[in-house]
Amino acid sequence: MSPPSPANPRGVALSLVTVYVVWSSTYLAVRWMVGSHGAVGLPPMAMGGARYLAAGLVLFVIARASGNPMPDRGQWLRTVPVSILFFVMGNGFVGIASRNIDSGVCAIVCGTMPLWGALIGRAFGAVVRPREWAGLLLGLSGMVALGWGANLRADARAWSLLAIAPVAWALGSVLVPRLSLPKGTMAAAAQMTLGGALMLVLGFGFGERVPAHVPASAWLALVYLAIFGSLAGFSAYVYLLRNARPSIAMSYAYVNPAAAVVLASVMGDATLRATTLLSTGLVVLGVVVMVTGRTKA
């Protein structure tokens, strides 16, 4: 089952711009928050949970003030697996891996998410149009070019967690339109609140602790991630999942790797390579092919 056509094209466009721009910067912000290659930082799972829990509670208050009904018991229960996929596995695993893997490379690996989403969607009976397959393949080609020659040396645990993250996020994205979840703003609020709480419990349960002396940059990164990455970015993403085809909602993963690598190189977290120009062209072309394919359909 595919989500309905968007009732507000401007809302879809604004949401796409939000996830394109904001989420491109979150990979670097996560690196600053958790510290990299032995630097002091905040614990990834627990502090990731803190930012999502805080953002979720704020959004929950906004949703209730706007007249959104309280989720019933069934909706809360159906929100649990989605929250685990999005936050514990999709974001928490990336946070842990970011301690040993450059932010640009993390973005490239996470950029495989739309392909996983298309494959998982087919298992649920979704139809992927030929132009969308072409866009998926172009985007994947861009990500391969982007990662060509990158330093992929890191410990096996970090790479295993990073590889799982985009698959989990894709499965959650496919499930959202198919489950009877809270509507509107309350959907994002419930998912972030539950996901953040689960991440906090797991983080502290597995021994994560806040160091005595944490750089100010780590705390500022946490605030940025809570306000922009979580509150604004995830709300926009949930809106897209409800109002656009999954391939369009997931298309941010094609733009984000290129933008994240450029940003990382500018900020000194990675080395900018000549292949970036080629990959950026392929990535943007992939997005255009998918969007125009949906418009003609």
PDB file of C-alpha atoms in Angstrom:
ATOM      1  CA  MET A   1       0.000   0.000   0.000  1.00  0.00           C
ATOM      2  CA  SER A   2       1.376   3.401  -1.005  1.00  0.00           C
ATOM      3  CA  PRO A   3       0.700   6.602   0.926  1.00  0.00           C
ATOM      4  CA  PRO A   4      -1.771   9.051  -0.583  1.00  0.00           C
ATOM      5  CA  SER A   5      -0.720  11.778  -2.967  1.00  0.00           C
ATOM      6  CA  PRO A   6       0.368  14.917  -1.141  1.00  0.00           C
ATOM      7  CA  ALA A   7      -2.466  17.320  -0.331  1.00  0.00           C
ATOM      8  CA  ASN A   8       0.013  20.165   0.088  1.00  0.00           C
ATOM      9  CA  PRO A   9       2.870  20.160  -2.461  1.00  0.00           C
ATOM     10  CA  ARG A  10       4.477  23.139  -0.713  1.00  0.00           C
ATOM     11  CA  GLY A  11       4.550  21.194   2.538  1.00  0.00           C
ATOM     12  CA  VAL A  12       6.281  18.294   0.794  1.00  0.00           C
ATOM     13  CA  ALA A  13       8.807  20.646  -0.837  1.00  0.00           C
ATOM     14  CA  LEU A  14       9.575  22.405   2.468  1.00  0.00           C
ATOM     15  CA  SER A  15       9.979  19.070   4.236  1.00  0.00           C
ATOM     16  CA  LEU A  16      12.363  17.852   1.532  1.00  0.00           C
ATOM     17  CA  VAL A  17      14.514  20.980   1.848  1.00  0.00           C
ATOM     18  CA  THR A  18      14.585  20.513   5.635  1.00  0.00           C
ATOM     19  CA  VAL A  19      15.786  16.906   5.548  1.00  0.00           C
ATOM     20  CA  TYR A  20      18.211  17.667   2.703  1.00  0.00           C
ATOM     21  CA  VAL A  21      19.909  20.594   4.457  1.00  0.00           C
ATOM     22  CA  VAL A  22      19.617  19.738   8.160  1.00  0.00           C
ATOM     23  CA  TRP A  23      20.341  16.038   7.989  1.00  0.00           C
ATOM     24  CA  SER A  24      23.409  16.647   5.819  1.00  0.00           C
ATOM     25  CA  SER A  25      24.985  18.374   8.805  1.00  0.00           C
ATOM     26  CA  THR A  26      23.997  15.868  11.485  1.00  0.00           C
ATOM     27  CA  TYR A  27      26.781  13.376  10.677  1.00  0.00           C
ATOM     28  CA  LEU A  28      29.430  15.956  11.530  1.00  0.00           C
ATOM     29  CA  ALA A  29      27.436  17.128  14.554  1.00  0.00           C
ATOM     30  CA  VAL A  30      27.288  13.551  15.856  1.00  0.00           C
ATOM     31  CA  ARG A  31      31.083  13.284  15.486  1.00  0.00           C
ATOM     32  CA  TRP A  32      31.515  16.435  17.547  1.00  0.00           C
ATOM     33  CA  MET A  33      29.061  15.168  20.158  1.00  0.00           C
ATOM     34  CA  VAL A  34      30.573  11.716  20.717  1.00  0.00           C
ATOM     35  CA  GLY A  35      34.233  12.601  20.106  1.00  0.00           C
ATOM     36  CA  SER A  36      36.337  10.825  17.495  1.00  0.00           C
ATOM     37  CA  HIS A  37      39.345   8.523  17.570  1.00  0.00           C
ATOM     38  CA  GLY A  38      39.680   8.595  21.342  1.00  0.00           C
ATOM     39  CA  ALA A  39      38.718  12.242  21.952  1.00  0.00           C
ATOM     40  CA  VAL A  40      36.493  13.012  24.936  1.00  0.00           C
ATOM     41  CA  GLY A  41      32.814  13.270  24.056  1.00  0.00           C
ATOM     42  CA  LEU A  42      29.325  12.397  25.194  1.00  0.00           C
ATOM     43  CA  PRO A  43      28.087   8.766  25.255  1.00  0.00           C
ATOM     44  CA  PRO A  44      26.425   8.110  21.861  1.00  0.00           C
ATOM     45  CA  MET A  45      23.419   5.950  22.774  1.00  0.00           C
ATOM     46  CA  ALA A  46      22.456   7.678  26.026  1.00  0.00           C
ATOM     47  CA  MET A  47      22.911  11.251  24.795  1.00  0.00           C
ATOM     48  CA  GLY A  48      21.256  10.383  21.489  1.00  0.00           C
ATOM     49  CA  GLY A  49      18.354   9.207  23.609  1.00  0.00           C
ATOM     50  CA  ALA A  50      18.394  12.420  25.641  1.00  0.00           C
ATOM     51  CA  ARG A  51      18.107  14.609  22.550  1.00  0.00           C
ATOM     52  CA  TYR A  52      15.274  12.564  21.044  1.00  0.00           C
ATOM     53  CA  LEU A  53      13.409  12.330  24.337  1.00  0.00           C
ATOM     54  CA  ALA A  54      13.655  16.100  24.864  1.00  0.00           C
ATOM     55  CA  ALA A  55      12.578  16.856  21.292  1.00  0.00           C
ATOM     56  CA  GLY A  56       9.783  14.284  21.486  1.00  0.00           C
ATOM     57  CA  LEU A  57       8.356  15.746  24.684  1.00  0.00           C
ATOM     58  CA  VAL A  58       8.409  19.264  23.236  1.00  0.00           C
ATOM     59  CA  LEU A  59       6.651  18.048  20.100  1.00  0.00           C
ATOM     60  CA  PHE A  60       4.186  16.086  22.241  1.00  0.00           C
ATOM     61  CA  VAL A  61       3.158  19.262  24.070  1.00  0.00           C
ATOM     62  CA  ILE A  62       2.814  21.099  20.747  1.00  0.00           C
ATOM     63  CA  ALA A  63       0.698  18.286  19.299  1.00  0.00           C
ATOM     64  CA  ARG A  64      -1.656  18.222  22.286  1.00  0.00           C
ATOM     65  CA  ALA A  65      -1.973  22.018  22.246  1.00  0.00           C
ATOM     66  CA  SER A  66      -2.881  21.801  18.548  1.00  0.00           C
ATOM     67  CA  GLY A  67      -5.730  19.396  19.285  1.00  0.00           C
ATOM     68  CA  ASN A  68      -4.071  16.085  18.381  1.00  0.00           C
ATOM     69  CA  PRO A  69      -5.622  13.234  20.400  1.00  0.00           C
ATOM     70  CA  MET A  70      -3.586  11.196  22.863  1.00  0.00           C
ATOM     71  CA  PRO A  71      -2.395   7.908  21.270  1.00  0.00           C
ATOM     72  CA  ASP A  72      -4.361   4.900  22.445  1.00  0.00           C
ATOM     73  CA  ARG A  73      -2.751   1.764  23.849  1.00  0.00           C
ATOM     74  CA  GLY A  74      -2.624   0.011  20.483  1.00  0.00           C
ATOM     75  CA  GLN A  75      -0.956   2.977  18.818  1.00  0.00           C
ATOM     76  CA  TRP A  76       1.691   3.162  21.539  1.00  0.00           C
ATOM     77  CA  LEU A  77       2.429  -0.567  21.143  1.00  0.00           C
ATOM     78  CA  ARG A  78       2.701  -0.291  17.345  1.00  0.00           C
ATOM     79  CA  THR A  79       5.027   2.680  17.751  1.00  0.00           C
ATOM     80  CA  VAL A  80       7.560   0.615  19.747  1.00  0.00           C
ATOM     81  CA  PRO A  81       9.068  -1.424  16.853  1.00  0.00           C
ATOM     82  CA  VAL A  82       9.238   1.668  14.622  1.00  0.00           C
ATOM     83  CA  SER A  83      11.010   3.587  17.398  1.00  0.00           C
ATOM     84  CA  ILE A  84      13.538   0.777  17.849  1.00  0.00           C
ATOM     85  CA  LEU A  85      14.274   0.680  14.112  1.00  0.00           C
ATOM     86  CA  PHE A  86      14.552   4.462  13.684  1.00  0.00           C
ATOM     87  CA  PHE A  87      16.332   5.474  16.871  1.00  0.00           C
ATOM     88  CA  VAL A  88      18.029   2.594  18.691  1.00  0.00           C
ATOM     89  CA  MET A  89      19.313   0.948  15.513  1.00  0.00           C
ATOM     90  CA  GLY A  90      19.086   3.682  12.880  1.00  0.00           C
ATOM     91  CA  ASN A  91      20.590   6.526  14.925  1.00  0.00           C
ATOM     92  CA  GLY A  92      22.150   4.893  17.969  1.00  0.00           C
ATOM     93  CA  PHE A  93      24.281   2.517  15.898  1.00  0.00           C
ATOM     94  CA  VAL A  94      25.526   5.390  13.720  1.00  0.00           C
ATOM     95  CA  GLY A  95      26.446   7.356  16.849  1.00  0.00           C
ATOM     96  CA  ILE A  96      28.534   4.463  18.182  1.00  0.00           C
ATOM     97  CA  ALA A  97      30.219   3.923  14.804  1.00  0.00           C
ATOM     98  CA  SER A  98      30.972   7.655  14.464  1.00  0.00           C
ATOM     99  CA  ARG A  99      33.638   7.414  17.141  1.00  0.00           C
ATOM    100  CA  ASN A 100      35.839   5.479  14.707  1.00  0.00           C
ATOM    101  CA  ILE A 101      34.511   6.277  11.220  1.00  0.00           C
ATOM    102  CA  ASP A 102      34.638   9.676   9.477  1.00  0.00           C
ATOM    103  CA  SER A 103      31.330  11.535   9.170  1.00  0.00           C
ATOM    104  CA  GLY A 104      31.471  11.587   5.374  1.00  0.00           C
ATOM    105  CA  VAL A 105      31.936   7.816   5.170  1.00  0.00           C
ATOM    106  CA  CYS A 106      29.072   7.303   7.635  1.00  0.00           C
ATOM    107  CA  ALA A 107      26.887   9.380   5.339  1.00  0.00           C
ATOM    108  CA  ILE A 108      27.868   7.260   2.325  1.00  0.00           C
ATOM    109  CA  VAL A 109      26.972   3.996   4.070  1.00  0.00           C
ATOM    110  CA  CYS A 110      23.686   5.414   5.369  1.00  0.00           C
ATOM    111  CA  GLY A 111      22.983   6.620   1.843  1.00  0.00           C
ATOM    112  CA  THR A 112      22.284   3.016   0.809  1.00  0.00           C
ATOM    113  CA  MET A 113      19.016   3.260   2.743  1.00  0.00           C
ATOM    114  CA  PRO A 114      16.726   4.029  -0.246  1.00  0.00           C
ATOM    115  CA  LEU A 115      17.914   0.902  -2.050  1.00  0.00           C
ATOM    116  CA  TRP A 116      17.167  -1.196   1.015  1.00  0.00           C
ATOM    117  CA  GLY A 117      13.808   0.574   1.258  1.00  0.00           C
ATOM    118  CA  ALA A 118      12.942  -0.327  -2.330  1.00  0.00           C
ATOM    119  CA  LEU A 119      13.876  -3.965  -1.802  1.00  0.00           C
ATOM    120  CA  ILE A 120      11.983  -4.216   1.494  1.00  0.00           C
ATOM    121  CA  GLY A 121       9.006  -2.389  -0.021  1.00  0.00           C
ATOM    122  CA  ARG A 122       8.796  -4.960  -2.810  1.00  0.00           C
ATOM    123  CA  ALA A 123       8.554  -7.680  -0.159  1.00  0.00           C
ATOM    124  CA  PHE A 124       5.485  -5.834   1.184  1.00  0.00           C
ATOM    125  CA  GLY A 125       3.920  -5.635  -2.261  1.00  0.00           C
ATOM    126  CA  ALA A 126       4.918  -2.101  -3.236  1.00  0.00           C
ATOM    127  CA  VAL A 127       5.434  -1.335  -6.931  1.00  0.00           C
ATOM    128  CA  VAL A 128       8.699   0.376  -7.860  1.00  0.00           C
ATOM    129  CA  ARG A 129       8.386   2.134 -11.203  1.00  0.00           C
ATOM    130  CA  PRO A 130      11.174   1.843 -13.819  1.00  0.00           C
ATOM    131  CA  ARG A 131      12.139   5.531 -13.477  1.00  0.00           C
ATOM    132  CA  GLU A 132      12.421   5.092  -9.718  1.00  0.00           C
ATOM    133  CA  TRP A 133      14.685   2.067 -10.196  1.00  0.00           C
ATOM    134  CA  ALA A 134      16.800   4.200 -12.528  1.00  0.00           C
ATOM    135  CA  GLY A 135      17.001   6.932  -9.901  1.00  0.00           C
ATOM    136  CA  LEU A 136      17.937   4.404  -7.231  1.00  0.00           C
ATOM    137  CA  LEU A 137      20.725   2.985  -9.387  1.00  0.00           C
ATOM    138  CA  LEU A 138      22.048   6.432 -10.292  1.00  0.00           C
ATOM    139  CA  GLY A 139      22.086   7.445  -6.647  1.00  0.00           C
ATOM    140  CA  LEU A 140      23.857   4.239  -5.677  1.00  0.00           C
ATOM    141  CA  SER A 141      26.432   4.852  -8.413  1.00  0.00           C
ATOM    142  CA  GLY A 142      27.035   8.306  -6.984  1.00  0.00           C
ATOM    143  CA  MET A 143      27.600   6.886  -3.511  1.00  0.00           C
ATOM    144  CA  VAL A 144      30.009   4.272  -4.860  1.00  0.00           C
ATOM    145  CA  ALA A 145      31.978   7.020  -6.607  1.00  0.00           C
ATOM    146  CA  LEU A 146      31.896   9.091  -3.430  1.00  0.00           C
ATOM    147  CA  GLY A 147      33.385   6.282  -1.382  1.00  0.00           C
ATOM    148  CA  TRP A 148      35.955   5.229  -3.984  1.00  0.00           C
ATOM    149  CA  GLY A 149      39.369   5.300  -2.424  1.00  0.00           C
ATOM    150  CA  ALA A 150      38.063   6.420   0.984  1.00  0.00           C
ATOM    151  CA  ASN A 151      39.772   5.163   4.101  1.00  0.00           C
ATOM    152  CA  LEU A 152      37.475   2.326   5.177  1.00  0.00           C
ATOM    153  CA  ARG A 153      39.718   0.962   7.908  1.00  0.00           C
ATOM    154  CA  ALA A 154      37.930   0.733  11.241  1.00  0.00           C
ATOM    155  CA  ASP A 155      37.110  -1.904  13.822  1.00  0.00           C
ATOM    156  CA  ALA A 156      34.663  -4.658  12.884  1.00  0.00           C
ATOM    157  CA  ARG A 157      32.144  -3.670  15.565  1.00  0.00           C
ATOM    158  CA  ALA A 158      31.818  -0.131  14.255  1.00  0.00           C
ATOM    159  CA  TRP A 159      31.385  -1.280  10.663  1.00  0.00           C
ATOM    160  CA  SER A 160      28.847  -3.947  11.620  1.00  0.00           C
ATOM    161  CA  LEU A 161      26.687  -1.432  13.479  1.00  0.00           C
ATOM    162  CA  LEU A 162      26.998   1.113  10.674  1.00  0.00           C
ATOM    163  CA  ALA A 163      25.964  -1.489   8.067  1.00  0.00           C
ATOM    164  CA  ILE A 164      22.841  -2.419  10.059  1.00  0.00           C
ATOM    165  CA  ALA A 165      21.698   1.190  10.554  1.00  0.00           C
ATOM    166  CA  PRO A 166      20.411   1.974   7.016  1.00  0.00           C
ATOM    167  CA  VAL A 167      18.613  -1.391   6.783  1.00  0.00           C
ATOM    168  CA  ALA A 168      16.828  -0.718  10.072  1.00  0.00           C
ATOM    169  CA  TRP A 169      15.904   2.831   9.024  1.00  0.00           C
ATOM    170  CA  ALA A 170      14.569   1.577   5.672  1.00  0.00           C
ATOM    171  CA  LEU A 171      12.418  -1.089   7.333  1.00  0.00           C
ATOM    172  CA  GLY A 172      10.990   1.501   9.721  1.00  0.00           C
ATOM    173  CA  SER A 173      10.240   3.824   6.791  1.00  0.00           C
ATOM    174  CA  VAL A 174       8.373   1.061   4.972  1.00  0.00           C
ATOM    175  CA  LEU A 175       6.375   0.100   8.079  1.00  0.00           C
ATOM    176  CA  VAL A 176       5.178   3.613   9.028  1.00  0.00           C
ATOM    177  CA  PRO A 177       2.552   4.002   6.261  1.00  0.00           C
ATOM    178  CA  ARG A 178       1.354   0.430   6.869  1.00  0.00           C
ATOM    179  CA  LEU A 179       0.727   0.660  10.615  1.00  0.00           C
ATOM    180  CA  SER A 180      -2.120   2.365  12.428  1.00  0.00           C
ATOM    181  CA  LEU A 181      -0.007   4.956  14.236  1.00  0.00           C
ATOM    182  CA  PRO A 182      -0.890   8.349  15.733  1.00  0.00           C
ATOM    183  CA  LYS A 183      -1.732  10.976  13.155  1.00  0.00           C
ATOM    184  CA  GLY A 184       0.002  14.228  12.238  1.00  0.00           C
ATOM    185  CA  THR A 185       2.507  15.766  14.620  1.00  0.00           C
ATOM    186  CA  MET A 186       1.654  13.219  17.304  1.00  0.00           C
ATOM    187  CA  ALA A 187       3.217  10.440  15.164  1.00  0.00           C
ATOM    188  CA  ALA A 188       6.681  12.037  15.291  1.00  0.00           C
ATOM    189  CA  ALA A 189       6.220  12.989  18.963  1.00  0.00           C
ATOM    190  CA  ALA A 190       5.339   9.442  20.019  1.00  0.00           C
ATOM    191  CA  GLN A 191       8.158   7.868  18.000  1.00  0.00           C
ATOM    192  CA  MET A 192      10.834  10.260  19.295  1.00  0.00           C
ATOM    193  CA  THR A 193       9.625  10.028  22.902  1.00  0.00           C
ATOM    194  CA  LEU A 194       9.625   6.232  22.941  1.00  0.00           C
ATOM    195  CA  GLY A 195      12.816   5.946  20.904  1.00  0.00           C
ATOM    196  CA  GLY A 196      14.661   8.432  23.094  1.00  0.00           C
ATOM    197  CA  ALA A 197      13.562   6.686  26.288  1.00  0.00           C
ATOM    198  CA  LEU A 198      14.687   3.303  24.949  1.00  0.00           C
ATOM    199  CA  MET A 199      18.072   4.713  23.904  1.00  0.00           C
ATOM    200  CA  LEU A 200      18.601   6.253  27.341  1.00  0.00           C
ATOM    201  CA  VAL A 201      17.806   2.996  29.130  1.00  0.00           C
ATOM    202  CA  LEU A 202      20.012   0.936  26.820  1.00  0.00           C
ATOM    203  CA  GLY A 203      22.880   3.427  26.895  1.00  0.00           C
ATOM    204  CA  PHE A 204      23.131   3.652  30.664  1.00  0.00           C
ATOM    205  CA  GLY A 205      22.237  -0.042  31.011  1.00  0.00           C
ATOM    206  CA  PHE A 206      25.276  -1.007  28.922  1.00  0.00           C
ATOM    207  CA  GLY A 207      27.572   1.178  30.971  1.00  0.00           C
ATOM    208  CA  GLU A 208      27.665   4.514  29.150  1.00  0.00           C
ATOM    209  CA  ARG A 209      28.493   7.439  31.424  1.00  0.00           C
ATOM    210  CA  VAL A 210      28.963  11.192  30.932  1.00  0.00           C
ATOM    211  CA  PRO A 211      32.675  12.101  31.412  1.00  0.00           C
ATOM    212  CA  ALA A 212      33.626  14.629  34.068  1.00  0.00           C
ATOM    213  CA  HIS A 213      35.059  17.109  31.559  1.00  0.00           C
ATOM    214  CA  VAL A 214      33.264  17.350  28.213  1.00  0.00           C
ATOM    215  CA  PRO A 215      34.241  19.968  25.585  1.00  0.00           C
ATOM    216  CA  ALA A 216      31.742  22.751  25.004  1.00  0.00           C
ATOM    217  CA  SER A 217      31.583  21.742  21.325  1.00  0.00           C
ATOM    218  CA  ALA A 218      30.077  18.380  22.332  1.00  0.00           C
ATOM    219  CA  TRP A 219      27.284  20.047  24.343  1.00  0.00           C
ATOM    220  CA  LEU A 220      26.581  22.544  21.553  1.00  0.00           C
ATOM    221  CA  ALA A 221      26.397  19.686  19.050  1.00  0.00           C
ATOM    222  CA  LEU A 222      23.889  17.925  21.311  1.00  0.00           C
ATOM    223  CA  VAL A 223      21.676  21.033  21.436  1.00  0.00           C
ATOM    224  CA  TYR A 224      21.883  21.443  17.648  1.00  0.00           C
ATOM    225  CA  LEU A 225      20.969  17.803  17.086  1.00  0.00           C
ATOM    226  CA  ALA A 226      18.005  18.028  19.478  1.00  0.00           C
ATOM    227  CA  ILE A 227      16.507  21.182  17.946  1.00  0.00           C
ATOM    228  CA  PHE A 228      17.318  20.820  14.255  1.00  0.00           C
ATOM    229  CA  GLY A 229      18.199  17.181  13.681  1.00  0.00           C
ATOM    230  CA  SER A 230      15.390  15.767  15.845  1.00  0.00           C
ATOM    231  CA  LEU A 231      12.604  18.315  16.312  1.00  0.00           C
ATOM    232  CA  ALA A 232      12.677  19.874  12.836  1.00  0.00           C
ATOM    233  CA  GLY A 233      14.277  17.127  10.747  1.00  0.00           C
ATOM    234  CA  PHE A 234      12.408  14.075  11.981  1.00  0.00           C
ATOM    235  CA  SER A 235       9.058  15.897  12.000  1.00  0.00           C
ATOM    236  CA  ALA A 236       9.634  16.784   8.341  1.00  0.00           C
ATOM    237  CA  TYR A 237      10.586  13.192   7.546  1.00  0.00           C
ATOM    238  CA  VAL A 238       7.443  11.744   9.157  1.00  0.00           C
ATOM    239  CA  TYR A 239       5.390  14.269   7.160  1.00  0.00           C
ATOM    240  CA  LEU A 240       7.031  13.007   3.966  1.00  0.00           C
ATOM    241  CA  LEU A 241       6.353   9.367   4.861  1.00  0.00           C
ATOM    242  CA  ARG A 242       2.660  10.200   5.234  1.00  0.00           C
ATOM    243  CA  ASN A 243       2.315  12.470   2.194  1.00  0.00           C
ATOM    244  CA  ALA A 244       4.783  11.243  -0.457  1.00  0.00           C
ATOM    245  CA  ARG A 245       5.950   7.988  -1.968  1.00  0.00           C
ATOM    246  CA  PRO A 246       8.655   6.218   0.095  1.00  0.00           C
ATOM    247  CA  SER A 247      11.215   6.707  -2.703  1.00  0.00           C
ATOM    248  CA  ILE A 248      10.664  10.473  -2.535  1.00  0.00           C
ATOM    249  CA  ALA A 249      10.771  10.551   1.272  1.00  0.00           C
ATOM    250  CA  MET A 250      14.000   8.546   1.230  1.00  0.00           C
ATOM    251  CA  SER A 251      15.614  10.621  -1.525  1.00  0.00           C
ATOM    252  CA  TYR A 252      17.350  12.802   1.074  1.00  0.00           C
ATOM    253  CA  ALA A 253      19.830   9.954   1.463  1.00  0.00           C
ATOM    254  CA  TYR A 254      21.165  10.716  -2.022  1.00  0.00           C
ATOM    255  CA  VAL A 255      21.743  14.407  -1.345  1.00  0.00           C
ATOM    256  CA  ASN A 256      23.083  14.007   2.183  1.00  0.00           C
ATOM    257  CA  PRO A 257      26.225  11.924   1.422  1.00  0.00           C
ATOM    258  CA  ALA A 258      27.646  14.478  -1.015  1.00  0.00           C
ATOM    259  CA  ALA A 259      26.772  17.427   1.190  1.00  0.00           C
ATOM    260  CA  ALA A 260      28.070  15.665   4.307  1.00  0.00           C
ATOM    261  CA  VAL A 261      31.424  14.834   2.685  1.00  0.00           C
ATOM    262  CA  VAL A 262      31.895  18.414   1.475  1.00  0.00           C
ATOM    263  CA  LEU A 263      30.991  19.761   4.921  1.00  0.00           C
ATOM    264  CA  ALA A 264      33.335  17.290   6.610  1.00  0.00           C
ATOM    265  CA  SER A 265      36.206  18.324   4.342  1.00  0.00           C
ATOM    266  CA  VAL A 266      35.584  22.030   4.994  1.00  0.00           C
ATOM    267  CA  MET A 267      35.507  21.430   8.755  1.00  0.00           C
ATOM    268  CA  GLY A 268      38.595  19.203   8.700  1.00  0.00           C
ATOM    269  CA  ASP A 269      36.907  15.856   9.382  1.00  0.00           C
ATOM    270  CA  ALA A 270      37.736  14.357   5.961  1.00  0.00           C
ATOM    271  CA  THR A 271      39.810  14.974   2.833  1.00  0.00           C
ATOM    272  CA  LEU A 272      37.921  16.268  -0.209  1.00  0.00           C
ATOM    273  CA  ARG A 273      38.583  14.056  -3.248  1.00  0.00           C
ATOM    274  CA  ALA A 274      38.183  14.718  -6.964  1.00  0.00           C
ATOM    275  CA  THR A 275      35.518  12.003  -7.164  1.00  0.00           C
ATOM    276  CA  THR A 276      33.190  14.219  -5.124  1.00  0.00           C
ATOM    277  CA  LEU A 277      32.251  16.290  -8.190  1.00  0.00           C
ATOM    278  CA  LEU A 278      31.339  13.191 -10.200  1.00  0.00           C
ATOM    279  CA  SER A 279      29.403  11.610  -7.349  1.00  0.00           C
ATOM    280  CA  THR A 280      27.501  14.823  -6.625  1.00  0.00           C
ATOM    281  CA  GLY A 281      26.314  14.982 -10.248  1.00  0.00           C
ATOM    282  CA  LEU A 282      25.134  11.359 -10.137  1.00  0.00           C
ATOM    283  CA  VAL A 283      23.419  11.862  -6.786  1.00  0.00           C
ATOM    284  CA  VAL A 284      21.499  14.956  -7.887  1.00  0.00           C
ATOM    285  CA  LEU A 285      20.551  13.289 -11.184  1.00  0.00           C
ATOM    286  CA  GLY A 286      19.197  10.292  -9.276  1.00  0.00           C
ATOM    287  CA  VAL A 287      16.946  12.546  -7.196  1.00  0.00           C
ATOM    288  CA  VAL A 288      15.708  14.372 -10.303  1.00  0.00           C
ATOM    289  CA  VAL A 289      14.874  11.094 -12.064  1.00  0.00           C
ATOM    290  CA  MET A 290      12.862   9.844  -9.076  1.00  0.00           C
ATOM    291  CA  VAL A 291      10.983  13.103  -8.537  1.00  0.00           C
ATOM    292  CA  THR A 292      10.108  13.576 -12.210  1.00  0.00           C
ATOM    293  CA  GLY A 293       9.063   9.941 -12.426  1.00  0.00           C
ATOM    294  CA  ARG A 294       6.605  10.455  -9.577  1.00  0.00           C
ATOM    295  CA  THR A 295       5.306  13.734 -11.099  1.00  0.00           C
ATOM    296  CA  LYS A 296       4.544  12.122 -14.473  1.00  0.00           C
ATOM    297  CA  ALA A 297       2.848   9.152 -12.790  1.00  0.00           C
TER     298      ALA A 297
END
